[in-house]
Short mmCIF file of C-alpha atoms in Angstrom, two decimals:
data_model
loop_
_atom_site.label_atom_id
_atom_site.label_comp_id
_atom_site.label_asym_id
_atom_site.label_seq_id
_atom_site.Cartn_x
_atom_site.Cartn_y
_atom_site.Cartn_z
CA MET A 1 33.47 -45.52 -10.21
CA LYS A 2 35.94 -44.14 -7.69
CA THR A 3 36.21 -45.71 -4.26
CA ASP A 4 34.90 -42.52 -2.60
CA GLU A 5 31.84 -42.65 -4.84
CA LEU A 6 31.30 -46.29 -3.93
CA ILE A 7 31.47 -45.40 -0.22
CA ASP A 8 28.96 -42.58 -0.75
CA LEU A 9 26.68 -45.02 -2.54
CA LEU A 10 26.91 -47.71 0.12
CA ALA A 11 26.31 -45.30 3.00
CA ARG A 12 23.34 -43.49 1.41
CA GLY A 13 19.72 -44.33 2.22
CA PRO A 14 18.60 -46.87 4.80
CA VAL A 15 21.67 -48.72 6.10
CA ALA A 16 20.27 -50.59 9.11
CA ALA A 17 20.98 -54.32 9.26
CA ASP A 18 19.70 -56.65 11.97
CA PRO A 19 22.65 -58.69 13.29
CA ARG A 20 20.30 -61.38 14.63
CA ALA A 21 18.40 -61.95 11.39
CA ALA A 22 20.82 -64.45 9.86
CA GLY A 23 20.89 -66.61 12.98
CA ARG A 24 17.10 -66.59 13.05
CA THR A 25 16.91 -67.71 9.41
CA TRP A 26 19.29 -70.56 10.23
CA GLY A 27 17.11 -71.62 13.17
CA MET A 28 13.98 -71.32 11.01
CA ALA A 29 15.59 -73.55 8.39
CA ALA A 30 16.06 -76.22 11.06
CA ALA A 31 12.50 -75.87 12.35
CA LEU A 32 10.93 -75.91 8.87
CA GLY A 33 13.18 -78.80 7.86
CA ALA A 34 11.93 -80.75 10.87
CA VAL A 35 8.30 -80.02 9.98
CA CYS A 36 8.82 -81.09 6.33
CA ALA A 37 10.63 -84.29 7.31
CA THR A 38 7.96 -85.21 9.88
CA VAL A 39 5.13 -84.59 7.41
CA LEU A 40 6.96 -86.71 4.82
CA VAL A 41 7.29 -89.54 7.35
CA LEU A 42 3.59 -89.35 8.19
CA LEU A 43 2.47 -89.24 4.56
CA ALA A 44 4.94 -91.53 2.82
CA LEU A 45 6.13 -94.00 5.47
CA GLY A 46 3.78 -93.89 8.42
CA LEU A 47 4.66 -94.11 12.10
CA ARG A 48 5.95 -97.45 13.25
CA PRO A 49 2.84 -99.49 14.21
CA ASP A 50 4.20 -100.37 17.65
CA LEU A 51 5.09 -96.77 18.50
CA ALA A 52 3.12 -96.84 21.78
CA GLN A 53 5.10 -99.82 23.11
CA ALA A 54 8.37 -98.67 21.57
CA ALA A 55 8.05 -95.38 23.42
CA HIS A 56 8.64 -97.33 26.63
CA ALA A 57 11.95 -98.71 25.37
CA PRO A 58 15.03 -96.65 26.33
CA MET A 59 16.63 -97.45 22.97
CA PHE A 60 13.81 -95.71 21.10
CA TRP A 61 14.63 -92.50 22.93
CA GLY A 62 18.33 -93.21 22.72
CA LYS A 63 18.03 -93.39 18.95
CA ALA A 64 15.97 -90.22 18.58
CA GLY A 65 18.11 -88.49 21.19
CA PHE A 66 21.32 -89.38 19.39
CA VAL A 67 20.30 -87.77 16.10
CA ALA A 68 18.51 -84.88 17.81
CA ALA A 69 21.71 -84.18 19.75
CA LEU A 70 23.65 -84.05 16.48
CA ALA A 71 21.18 -81.48 15.14
CA LEU A 72 21.33 -79.41 18.34
CA LEU A 73 25.14 -79.35 18.19
CA ALA A 74 25.14 -78.43 14.50
CA LEU A 75 22.90 -75.40 15.15
CA PRO A 76 25.37 -73.21 17.09
CA LEU A 77 28.30 -74.53 15.05
CA GLY A 78 26.64 -73.34 11.84
CA ARG A 79 26.02 -69.90 13.33
CA ARG A 80 29.72 -69.60 14.13
CA LEU A 81 30.82 -70.75 10.69
CA GLY A 82 28.49 -68.16 9.18
CA ARG A 83 30.24 -65.29 10.96
CA PRO A 84 33.58 -64.21 9.53
CA GLY A 85 36.35 -64.40 12.10
CA ALA A 86 34.35 -66.37 14.70
CA ARG A 87 36.31 -69.38 15.85
CA ALA A 88 34.49 -72.70 15.95
CA GLY A 89 36.86 -73.91 18.68
CA LEU A 90 35.72 -76.91 20.68
CA LEU A 91 32.26 -76.67 19.16
CA ALA A 92 33.73 -78.01 15.91
CA TRP A 93 34.43 -81.34 17.60
CA ALA A 94 31.22 -81.54 19.60
CA PRO A 95 29.21 -83.44 16.94
CA ALA A 96 31.81 -86.21 17.13
CA LEU A 97 30.86 -86.92 20.77
CA PRO A 98 27.43 -88.51 20.22
CA VAL A 99 28.86 -90.49 17.29
CA LEU A 100 31.74 -91.82 19.38
CA ALA A 101 29.36 -92.67 22.22
CA LEU A 102 27.11 -94.56 19.81
CA TRP A 103 30.07 -96.39 18.28
CA ALA A 104 31.25 -97.41 21.76
CA LEU A 105 27.76 -98.80 22.50
CA ALA A 106 27.77 -100.61 19.16
CA PHE A 107 31.15 -102.23 19.80
CA ALA A 108 30.03 -103.30 23.25
CA ALA A 109 26.85 -104.84 21.80
CA LEU A 110 28.79 -106.65 19.07
CA GLY A 111 31.37 -107.87 21.57
CA SER A 112 28.78 -109.42 23.85
CA ALA A 113 26.78 -110.99 20.99
CA ALA A 114 27.35 -114.48 19.67
CA PRO A 115 29.39 -114.40 16.41
CA GLN A 116 26.51 -115.69 14.28
CA GLU A 117 24.19 -112.91 15.56
CA ARG A 118 26.51 -110.04 14.72
CA ALA A 119 25.54 -109.64 11.09
CA ALA A 120 21.88 -109.38 12.09
CA LEU A 121 22.70 -106.68 14.65
CA VAL A 122 24.39 -104.58 11.98
CA LEU A 123 22.01 -105.24 9.09
CA GLY A 124 18.69 -105.43 10.95
CA THR A 125 15.84 -105.90 8.50
CA THR A 126 15.85 -102.45 6.89
CA TRP A 127 19.50 -101.60 6.21
CA ALA A 128 18.88 -101.06 2.49
CA VAL A 129 16.09 -98.53 3.10
CA CYS A 130 17.35 -96.61 6.11
CA PRO A 131 20.17 -94.43 4.71
CA VAL A 132 18.24 -93.68 1.52
CA ALA A 133 15.17 -92.66 3.53
CA ILE A 134 17.27 -90.44 5.79
CA VAL A 135 18.82 -88.67 2.79
CA VAL A 136 15.44 -88.14 1.09
CA LEU A 137 13.76 -86.90 4.28
CA SER A 138 16.66 -84.47 4.78
CA LEU A 139 16.43 -82.81 1.41
CA PRO A 140 13.85 -80.07 2.19
CA GLY A 141 15.81 -79.08 5.29
CA PHE A 142 19.04 -79.30 3.31
CA VAL A 143 17.87 -76.76 0.74
CA LEU A 144 16.66 -74.43 3.50
CA ALA A 145 19.85 -74.80 5.55
CA MET A 146 22.11 -74.15 2.55
CA ARG A 147 20.08 -71.05 1.68
CA ALA A 148 20.25 -69.84 5.27
CA MET A 149 24.00 -70.44 5.32
CA ALA A 150 24.37 -68.54 2.04
CA ARG A 151 22.70 -65.53 3.70
CA MET A 152 25.43 -65.50 6.30
CA ALA A 153 29.08 -65.06 5.32
CA PRO A 154 30.99 -68.33 5.72
CA THR A 155 34.68 -68.10 4.85
CA ARG A 156 35.27 -71.86 5.03
CA LEU A 157 32.79 -72.94 2.43
CA ARG A 158 33.37 -76.69 2.57
CA ALA A 159 33.01 -76.81 6.36
CA ALA A 160 29.96 -74.54 6.28
CA GLY A 161 28.30 -76.73 3.64
CA ALA A 162 29.11 -79.85 5.64
CA VAL A 163 27.52 -78.41 8.79
CA ALA A 164 24.38 -77.38 6.86
CA GLY A 165 24.27 -81.01 5.66
CA LEU A 166 24.92 -82.34 9.15
CA LEU A 167 22.08 -80.23 10.55
CA SER A 168 19.53 -81.28 7.94
CA GLY A 169 20.73 -84.90 7.88
CA ALA A 170 20.36 -85.18 11.65
CA ILE A 171 16.89 -83.63 11.45
CA GLY A 172 15.88 -86.05 8.69
CA ALA A 173 17.19 -88.96 10.76
CA THR A 174 15.27 -87.79 13.83
CA ALA A 175 12.05 -87.77 11.82
CA TYR A 176 12.87 -91.18 10.33
CA SER A 177 13.24 -92.65 13.82
CA LEU A 178 9.45 -92.27 14.19
CA HIS A 179 9.04 -94.84 11.44
CA CYS A 180 12.13 -97.00 11.80
CA PRO A 181 11.70 -100.32 13.67
CA GLU A 182 15.43 -100.90 14.31
CA MET A 183 16.66 -100.70 17.90
CA ALA A 184 20.18 -102.19 17.82
CA ALA A 185 23.11 -99.84 18.42
CA PRO A 186 25.29 -101.49 15.72
CA PHE A 187 22.57 -100.80 13.14
CA LEU A 188 22.35 -97.14 14.14
CA ALA A 189 26.13 -96.83 14.28
CA VAL A 190 26.40 -97.83 10.63
CA TRP A 191 23.22 -96.77 8.82
CA TYR A 192 22.02 -93.72 10.74
CA VAL A 193 25.52 -92.32 10.92
CA GLY A 194 26.00 -93.23 7.25
CA GLY A 195 22.79 -91.48 6.16
CA VAL A 196 23.61 -88.32 8.09
CA LEU A 197 27.21 -88.30 6.85
CA ALA A 198 26.00 -88.69 3.26
CA VAL A 199 24.00 -85.45 3.59
CA ALA A 200 26.98 -83.74 5.26
CA ALA A 201 29.20 -84.90 2.38
CA LEU A 202 26.70 -83.49 -0.11
CA GLY A 203 26.92 -80.16 1.71
CA ALA A 204 30.72 -80.26 1.69
CA LEU A 205 30.62 -80.98 -2.03
CA LEU A 206 28.21 -78.16 -2.88
CA GLY A 207 29.49 -75.60 -0.34
CA PRO A 208 32.34 -74.14 -2.40
CA ARG A 209 29.98 -73.66 -5.36
CA VAL A 210 26.79 -72.35 -3.79
CA LEU A 211 28.01 -70.54 -0.66
CA ARG A 212 30.43 -68.12 -2.35
CA TRP A 213 29.86 -64.43 -1.76
CA MET B 1 42.22 -39.60 11.03
CA ASN B 2 45.28 -37.59 12.08
CA ARG B 3 44.42 -36.77 15.64
CA PRO B 4 47.11 -38.17 17.95
CA ASP B 5 44.76 -40.65 19.66
CA ALA B 6 43.78 -42.11 16.29
CA ALA B 7 47.18 -43.71 15.79
CA ASP B 8 46.58 -46.21 18.55
CA PRO B 9 45.21 -49.43 16.99
CA THR B 10 43.13 -50.29 20.08
CA GLN B 11 41.35 -46.95 19.94
CA ARG B 12 41.00 -47.23 16.19
CA GLU B 13 39.31 -50.58 16.63
CA ALA B 14 36.98 -49.20 19.31
CA ARG B 15 35.98 -46.27 17.11
CA LEU B 16 35.39 -48.38 14.01
CA ARG B 17 33.32 -50.76 16.06
CA ALA B 18 31.16 -48.02 17.53
CA TRP B 19 30.53 -46.64 14.01
CA LEU B 20 29.57 -50.04 12.64
CA VAL B 21 27.24 -50.81 15.54
CA ALA B 22 25.57 -47.42 15.04
CA ALA B 23 25.32 -48.20 11.31
CA GLN B 24 23.62 -51.52 12.00
CA ALA B 25 21.04 -49.53 13.94
CA GLY B 26 20.54 -47.21 10.94
CA ASP B 27 23.03 -44.32 11.39
CA ALA B 28 24.15 -43.54 7.82
CA ARG B 29 26.70 -40.86 8.85
CA ALA B 30 28.46 -43.21 11.24
CA TYR B 31 28.42 -45.78 8.47
CA HIS B 32 30.07 -43.36 6.03
CA ARG B 33 32.86 -42.68 8.51
CA PHE B 34 33.24 -46.40 9.10
CA LEU B 35 33.55 -47.21 5.39
CA GLU B 36 36.03 -44.36 4.80
CA ALA B 37 38.31 -45.46 7.61
CA LEU B 38 37.92 -49.10 6.65
CA GLY B 39 38.72 -48.38 2.99
CA ALA B 40 42.04 -46.83 4.03
CA LEU B 41 42.87 -49.81 6.23
CA LEU B 42 41.95 -52.30 3.53
CA ARG B 43 44.11 -50.43 1.03
CA GLY B 44 47.10 -50.68 3.37
CA PHE B 45 46.37 -54.35 4.00
CA PHE B 46 46.08 -55.26 0.29
CA ARG B 47 49.07 -53.12 -0.79
CA ARG B 48 51.35 -54.98 1.54
CA ARG B 49 50.04 -58.32 0.34
CA LEU B 50 49.99 -57.53 -3.36
CA ALA B 51 53.34 -55.82 -3.81
CA ARG B 52 53.70 -57.63 -7.14
CA MET B 53 50.16 -56.93 -8.35
CA PRO B 54 49.71 -53.22 -7.46
CA ASP B 55 47.09 -52.70 -10.18
CA GLU B 56 44.71 -55.06 -8.41
CA VAL B 57 44.72 -53.22 -5.10
CA GLU B 58 41.99 -50.63 -5.67
CA ASP B 59 39.65 -53.12 -7.35
CA LEU B 60 40.08 -55.39 -4.37
CA VAL B 61 39.46 -52.52 -1.91
CA GLN B 62 36.16 -51.84 -3.69
CA GLU B 63 35.24 -55.50 -3.80
CA ALA B 64 35.97 -55.89 -0.07
CA LEU B 65 33.99 -52.74 0.82
CA LEU B 66 31.01 -54.10 -1.12
CA ALA B 67 31.43 -57.44 0.66
CA VAL B 68 31.54 -55.75 4.07
CA HIS B 69 28.39 -53.87 3.14
CA ASN B 70 26.53 -56.95 1.92
CA GLN B 71 27.52 -59.02 4.96
CA ARG B 72 27.36 -56.23 7.56
CA HIS B 73 24.54 -58.07 9.35
CA THR B 74 26.97 -60.89 10.24
CA TYR B 75 28.98 -58.67 12.60
CA ASP B 76 28.09 -59.47 16.21
CA ALA B 77 28.61 -56.43 18.43
CA ALA B 78 29.66 -58.70 21.30
CA GLN B 79 32.73 -59.81 19.31
CA PRO B 80 35.86 -57.80 18.46
CA LEU B 81 35.77 -56.14 15.05
CA THR B 82 39.30 -56.88 13.82
CA PRO B 83 38.88 -60.66 13.30
CA TRP B 84 35.63 -60.03 11.43
CA VAL B 85 37.08 -57.50 9.01
CA HIS B 86 40.28 -59.44 8.70
CA ALA B 87 38.41 -62.63 7.80
CA ILE B 88 36.43 -60.81 5.10
CA ALA B 89 39.53 -59.11 3.66
CA ARG B 90 41.43 -62.38 3.67
CA TYR B 91 38.53 -64.25 2.06
CA LYS B 92 38.28 -61.69 -0.74
CA LEU B 93 42.05 -61.67 -1.25
CA VAL B 94 42.28 -65.45 -1.47
CA ASP B 95 39.21 -65.55 -3.73
CA MET B 96 40.76 -63.00 -6.11
CA LEU B 97 44.11 -64.79 -6.19
CA ARG B 98 42.40 -68.12 -6.83
CA ARG B 99 40.46 -66.61 -9.73
CA HIS B 100 43.77 -65.50 -11.18
CA GLY B 101 45.44 -68.79 -10.35
CA ARG B 102 48.16 -66.87 -8.56
CA GLN B 103 48.00 -67.83 -4.93
CA ALA B 104 51.78 -67.91 -4.82
CA LEU B 105 52.02 -64.14 -5.34
CA VAL B 106 50.96 -63.22 -1.81
CA THR B 107 54.03 -61.48 -0.47
CA ASP B 108 53.13 -61.59 3.22
CA PRO B 109 51.67 -64.20 5.53
CA LEU B 110 47.91 -63.74 5.69
CA ASP B 111 47.16 -64.51 9.28
CA ASP B 112 48.61 -61.53 11.06
CA GLU B 113 45.55 -59.81 12.52
CA VAL B 114 47.37 -57.42 14.75
CA GLU B 115 49.23 -55.13 12.39
CA TRP B 116 46.52 -54.61 9.85
CA LEU B 117 45.00 -51.71 11.76
CA ALA B 118 48.36 -50.00 11.96
CA ASP B 119 48.82 -48.63 8.46
CA PRO B 120 45.85 -46.85 6.85
CA GLN B 121 46.32 -45.62 3.27
CA PRO B 122 43.68 -42.97 2.60
CA GLN B 123 44.96 -42.13 -0.90
CA ALA B 124 42.88 -44.07 -3.45
CA GLN B 125 44.34 -45.24 -6.72
CA GLU B 126 42.40 -45.53 -9.94
CA ALA B 127 40.21 -48.63 -10.00
CA ARG B 128 40.56 -50.68 -13.19
CA ARG B 129 37.12 -52.20 -13.02
CA ASP B 130 34.21 -49.76 -13.40
CA LEU B 131 31.47 -50.65 -10.93
CA GLY B 132 29.21 -48.07 -12.57
CA ARG B 133 29.30 -50.06 -15.80
CA LEU B 134 28.62 -53.33 -13.97
CA LEU B 135 25.74 -51.62 -12.16
CA ALA B 136 24.18 -50.72 -15.51
CA THR B 137 23.96 -54.41 -16.43
CA LEU B 138 21.63 -55.25 -13.51
CA PRO B 139 17.93 -55.86 -14.26
CA ASP B 140 15.67 -52.80 -13.80
CA LYS B 141 14.00 -53.97 -10.59
CA GLN B 142 17.44 -53.94 -8.96
CA ARG B 143 19.16 -51.19 -10.93
CA LEU B 144 16.45 -48.54 -10.54
CA PRO B 145 16.17 -48.84 -6.74
CA ILE B 146 19.97 -48.58 -6.48
CA VAL B 147 20.13 -45.58 -8.83
CA HIS B 148 17.34 -43.69 -7.04
CA VAL B 149 18.04 -44.61 -3.40
CA LYS B 150 21.80 -45.10 -3.40
CA LEU B 151 23.02 -42.71 -6.12
CA GLU B 152 20.41 -39.93 -6.23
CA GLY B 153 19.54 -40.12 -2.53
CA LEU B 154 15.76 -40.37 -2.94
CA SER B 155 13.78 -41.93 -0.10
CA VAL B 156 12.40 -45.43 -0.40
CA ALA B 157 8.87 -44.00 -0.62
CA GLU B 158 9.78 -41.57 -3.44
CA THR B 159 11.53 -44.35 -5.31
CA ALA B 160 8.50 -46.58 -4.93
CA GLN B 161 6.31 -43.83 -6.42
CA ARG B 162 8.65 -43.14 -9.29
CA THR B 163 9.21 -46.75 -10.27
CA GLY B 164 5.78 -48.20 -9.47
CA LEU B 165 7.43 -50.80 -7.24
CA SER B 166 6.23 -51.39 -3.68
CA GLU B 167 8.40 -50.01 -0.88
CA SER B 168 9.48 -53.48 0.17
CA ALA B 169 10.32 -54.31 -3.46
CA VAL B 170 12.55 -51.20 -3.52
CA LYS B 171 14.38 -52.31 -0.37
CA ILE B 172 14.74 -55.86 -1.67
CA GLY B 173 15.89 -54.50 -5.03
CA VAL B 174 18.69 -52.51 -3.40
CA HIS B 175 19.73 -55.46 -1.26
CA ARG B 176 19.65 -58.09 -4.01
CA GLY B 177 21.13 -55.68 -6.54
CA LEU B 178 24.23 -55.04 -4.44
CA LYS B 179 24.62 -58.77 -3.89
CA ALA B 180 24.22 -59.32 -7.64
CA LEU B 181 26.86 -56.64 -8.20
CA ALA B 182 29.28 -58.62 -6.03
CA ALA B 183 28.45 -61.73 -8.07
CA ARG B 184 29.08 -59.79 -11.31
CA ILE B 185 32.48 -58.76 -10.00
CA ARG B 186 33.37 -62.41 -9.45
CA GLY B 187 31.97 -63.30 -12.87
CA SER B 188 33.62 -60.46 -14.80
CA ALA B 189 36.94 -61.15 -13.14
CA ASP B 190 36.71 -64.69 -14.50
CA GLU B 191 36.15 -63.42 -18.03
CA ASP B 192 38.53 -60.47 -18.02
CA ARG B 193 41.78 -62.32 -17.89
#
């Protein structure tokens, strides 16, 4: 086929394309991922029994707010990475801010705690479950986010995969916070961040394979 | 192409952009002009970069045009066009070189966005890869919509009647078929050499 014939072919018939569709699909992936993760929490884990009291504690909202902020920062970042030639700029570093803030809180908490209490602050009572639960809860959103990213046109496949993982991991962690009894910043700084980063790493690993176009 | 005002890259960018925005809204004639002008620019861009692999240029022009078509919904009219096209061309060039394991053969730095609009090459060479043959390997529910709508110029409704597919299945068939074609190009390039 000659190039002129290819151009004729491509330009024939309906050629309209909605430039907002891909961004909508990406947003829908986040919303559906949040619904799936919340339903999974309700069915498989249950809300934490003391949710009514916990809702009065600032740290409960701090925890949910931290992971929700990560998801909200990953949303526009993913849209940029999905558009060829769009620069991520400062937005690329934005997800680091809540993490650094949490780590600062965690170091402050560890510094003011007695040495023999520090291990308990980091490990809590559920450290073995937490990151695994976050990864599992993230998986439906992860599949949706990777598919939505594949419908855009990322040129940095590893970064795009990582951000799809970051988005779904943060959503899974937000849902998990409805179940999770832990309230100590050092626990969150290690296990929540670890769970979310594991999903982001999975995305970075798969990105170059599944996001090619 | 040869009007005096067309030589100015800024104006060229503005015109290309207006055509693409019209195309996104459904204007097929504007889209044809866009693809023609873009093909010439891509040819100039790839020729400069592939001075030592001249036989690959036309295949890559076709591959990049197909990529621009398949991803045309990712262009945001609020953004300049040049970085968008440049990023796609660069992505396809790097992808092709990686497939061949020959990244070192790029003769020019890749990141110069400015000059790429300056040197259109309207004269097509012979493509080595035959897209028509690759098209024939697609499954019927993709191949038939492409043949009727995109090659013969039938309407979506006529194609639906002729093939027994629903109208939305025809549209999806065209869309997925052209994406599958791009995937076949990547696959066949792996096998060819």
